[in-house]
Amino acid sequence: MPPDPCLNTALQRAAAEAHRIALGLGQIDAALGAMLQVTDAAAESLQVADLLRQEVEGLSHFLGVLAQQTPSGHPCDLVRAAAGLDLRAQAVRLGGLVTAAEPASTDDLW
């Protein structure tokens, strides 16, 4: 099945991807908090990690709202947009690309 060349779909996928990343950053933030003794330096690092998570979650929300406001059927070139991504699994998720046999691994490396 070819990718859906719709801007609305691309924005929905980008919002979902940003949300997935924010969840992962939240897990990292929690793990760092559990591992580090609370010192001034550790607290600052935790604040930076939490800020990054909040920024990605905000981006997810922003893209989701844009997707809701974008009329269905507005064309875009998802394959070309995804071609510029360094991580293969992310390019597949965002571009809606289907491969013959996706490995079960969640590694995001080429």
mmCIF file of C-alpha atoms in Angstrom:
data_model
loop_
_atom_site.group_PDB
_atom_site.id
_atom_site.type_symbol
_atom_site.label_atom_id
_atom_site.label_comp_id
_atom_site.label_asym_id
_atom_site.label_seq_id
_atom_site.Cartn_x
_atom_site.Cartn_y
_atom_site.Cartn_z
ATOM 1 C CA MET A 1 0.000 0.000 0.000
ATOM 2 C CA PRO A 2 1.559 3.354 -0.994
ATOM 3 C CA PRO A 3 1.937 6.110 1.591
ATOM 4 C CA ASP A 4 -1.002 8.482 1.998
ATOM 5 C CA PRO A 5 0.232 11.752 0.436
ATOM 6 C CA CYS A 6 -1.970 13.901 2.672
ATOM 7 C CA LEU A 7 -0.610 16.753 4.795
ATOM 8 C CA ASN A 8 -3.210 16.019 7.466
ATOM 9 C CA THR A 9 -1.908 12.456 7.785
ATOM 10 C CA ALA A 10 1.692 13.686 7.930
ATOM 11 C CA LEU A 11 0.864 16.108 10.735
ATOM 12 C CA GLN A 12 -0.958 13.374 12.673
ATOM 13 C CA ARG A 13 2.053 11.077 12.331
ATOM 14 C CA ALA A 14 4.435 13.859 13.400
ATOM 15 C CA ALA A 15 2.275 14.579 16.467
ATOM 16 C CA ALA A 16 2.257 10.881 17.386
ATOM 17 C CA GLU A 17 6.040 10.681 16.901
ATOM 18 C CA ALA A 18 6.635 13.714 19.120
ATOM 19 C CA HIS A 19 4.355 12.195 21.777
ATOM 20 C CA ARG A 20 6.254 8.884 21.599
ATOM 21 C CA ILE A 21 9.543 10.745 22.076
ATOM 22 C CA ALA A 22 8.126 12.779 24.981
ATOM 23 C CA LEU A 23 7.098 9.560 26.741
ATOM 24 C CA GLY A 24 10.611 8.185 26.299
ATOM 25 C CA LEU A 25 12.130 11.394 27.640
ATOM 26 C CA GLY A 26 9.811 11.166 30.624
ATOM 27 C CA GLN A 27 11.149 7.688 31.376
ATOM 28 C CA ILE A 28 14.726 8.959 31.093
ATOM 29 C CA ASP A 29 13.903 11.894 33.364
ATOM 30 C CA ALA A 30 12.407 9.555 35.976
ATOM 31 C CA ALA A 31 15.369 7.160 35.761
ATOM 32 C CA LEU A 32 17.867 9.999 36.153
ATOM 33 C CA GLY A 33 15.972 11.286 39.155
ATOM 34 C CA ALA A 34 16.069 7.853 40.775
ATOM 35 C CA MET A 35 19.768 7.335 40.004
ATOM 36 C CA LEU A 36 21.192 10.723 40.896
ATOM 37 C CA GLN A 37 21.728 12.087 44.320
ATOM 38 C CA VAL A 38 20.043 15.455 44.472
ATOM 39 C CA THR A 39 22.824 17.984 44.202
ATOM 40 C CA ASP A 40 22.718 21.361 42.519
ATOM 41 C CA ALA A 41 24.314 19.914 39.352
ATOM 42 C CA ALA A 42 21.987 16.892 39.322
ATOM 43 C CA ALA A 43 18.930 19.056 39.906
ATOM 44 C CA GLU A 44 19.914 21.298 37.000
ATOM 45 C CA SER A 45 20.360 18.271 34.706
ATOM 46 C CA LEU A 46 16.973 16.923 35.740
ATOM 47 C CA GLN A 47 15.364 20.284 35.047
ATOM 48 C CA VAL A 48 16.916 20.349 31.563
ATOM 49 C CA ALA A 49 15.686 16.811 30.851
ATOM 50 C CA ASP A 50 12.192 17.664 32.084
ATOM 51 C CA LEU A 51 12.123 20.882 30.036
ATOM 52 C CA LEU A 52 13.081 18.910 26.926
ATOM 53 C CA ARG A 53 10.278 16.422 27.600
ATOM 54 C CA GLN A 54 7.778 19.255 28.069
ATOM 55 C CA GLU A 55 8.916 20.950 24.852
ATOM 56 C CA VAL A 56 8.490 17.757 22.826
ATOM 57 C CA GLU A 57 5.067 17.139 24.385
ATOM 58 C CA GLY A 58 4.116 20.732 23.486
ATOM 59 C CA LEU A 59 5.271 20.123 19.918
ATOM 60 C CA SER A 60 3.143 16.982 19.828
ATOM 61 C CA HIS A 61 0.084 18.926 20.943
ATOM 62 C CA PHE A 62 0.775 21.759 18.464
ATOM 63 C CA LEU A 63 1.133 19.324 15.545
ATOM 64 C CA GLY A 64 -2.004 17.463 16.601
ATOM 65 C CA VAL A 65 -4.033 20.681 16.592
ATOM 66 C CA LEU A 66 -2.590 21.603 13.179
ATOM 67 C CA ALA A 67 -3.599 18.172 11.895
ATOM 68 C CA GLN A 68 -7.154 18.728 13.117
ATOM 69 C CA GLN A 69 -7.284 22.092 11.345
ATOM 70 C CA THR A 70 -5.791 20.857 8.070
ATOM 71 C CA PRO A 71 -8.366 19.681 5.531
ATOM 72 C CA SER A 72 -8.078 16.059 4.484
ATOM 73 C CA GLY A 73 -6.689 15.474 1.026
ATOM 74 C CA HIS A 74 -4.240 18.400 0.986
ATOM 75 C CA PRO A 75 -1.315 16.808 -0.896
ATOM 76 C CA CYS A 76 2.270 16.617 0.307
ATOM 77 C CA ASP A 77 5.333 14.523 -0.533
ATOM 78 C CA LEU A 78 5.827 12.302 2.523
ATOM 79 C CA VAL A 79 8.471 10.142 0.858
ATOM 80 C CA ARG A 80 10.630 13.170 0.048
ATOM 81 C CA ALA A 81 10.160 14.595 3.546
ATOM 82 C CA ALA A 82 11.024 11.262 5.201
ATOM 83 C CA ALA A 83 14.055 10.794 2.939
ATOM 84 C CA GLY A 84 15.884 13.496 4.900
ATOM 85 C CA LEU A 85 15.619 11.638 8.217
ATOM 86 C CA ASP A 86 18.667 9.828 9.577
ATOM 87 C CA LEU A 87 16.807 7.107 11.489
ATOM 88 C CA ARG A 88 15.200 4.456 9.304
ATOM 89 C CA ALA A 89 12.453 3.420 11.732
ATOM 90 C CA GLN A 90 11.474 7.061 12.231
ATOM 91 C CA ALA A 91 11.364 7.613 8.463
ATOM 92 C CA VAL A 92 9.062 4.580 8.151
ATOM 93 C CA ARG A 93 6.768 5.844 10.931
ATOM 94 C CA LEU A 94 6.566 9.419 9.669
ATOM 95 C CA GLY A 95 6.520 8.642 5.963
ATOM 96 C CA GLY A 96 3.975 5.864 6.296
ATOM 97 C CA LEU A 97 6.338 3.639 4.383
ATOM 98 C CA VAL A 98 5.756 -0.075 4.432
ATOM 99 C CA THR A 99 8.696 -2.434 4.143
ATOM 100 C CA ALA A 100 8.511 -6.072 3.108
ATOM 101 C CA ALA A 101 9.667 -7.447 6.455
ATOM 102 C CA GLU A 102 10.092 -5.042 9.353
ATOM 103 C CA PRO A 103 12.296 -6.562 12.034
ATOM 104 C CA ALA A 104 10.737 -6.981 15.479
ATOM 105 C CA SER A 105 13.554 -4.942 17.038
ATOM 106 C CA THR A 106 12.842 -1.384 18.128
ATOM 107 C CA ASP A 107 16.388 -0.275 17.287
ATOM 108 C CA ASP A 108 16.196 2.910 15.267
ATOM 109 C CA LEU A 109 19.439 2.406 13.375
ATOM 110 C CA TRP A 110 19.974 1.928 9.675
#
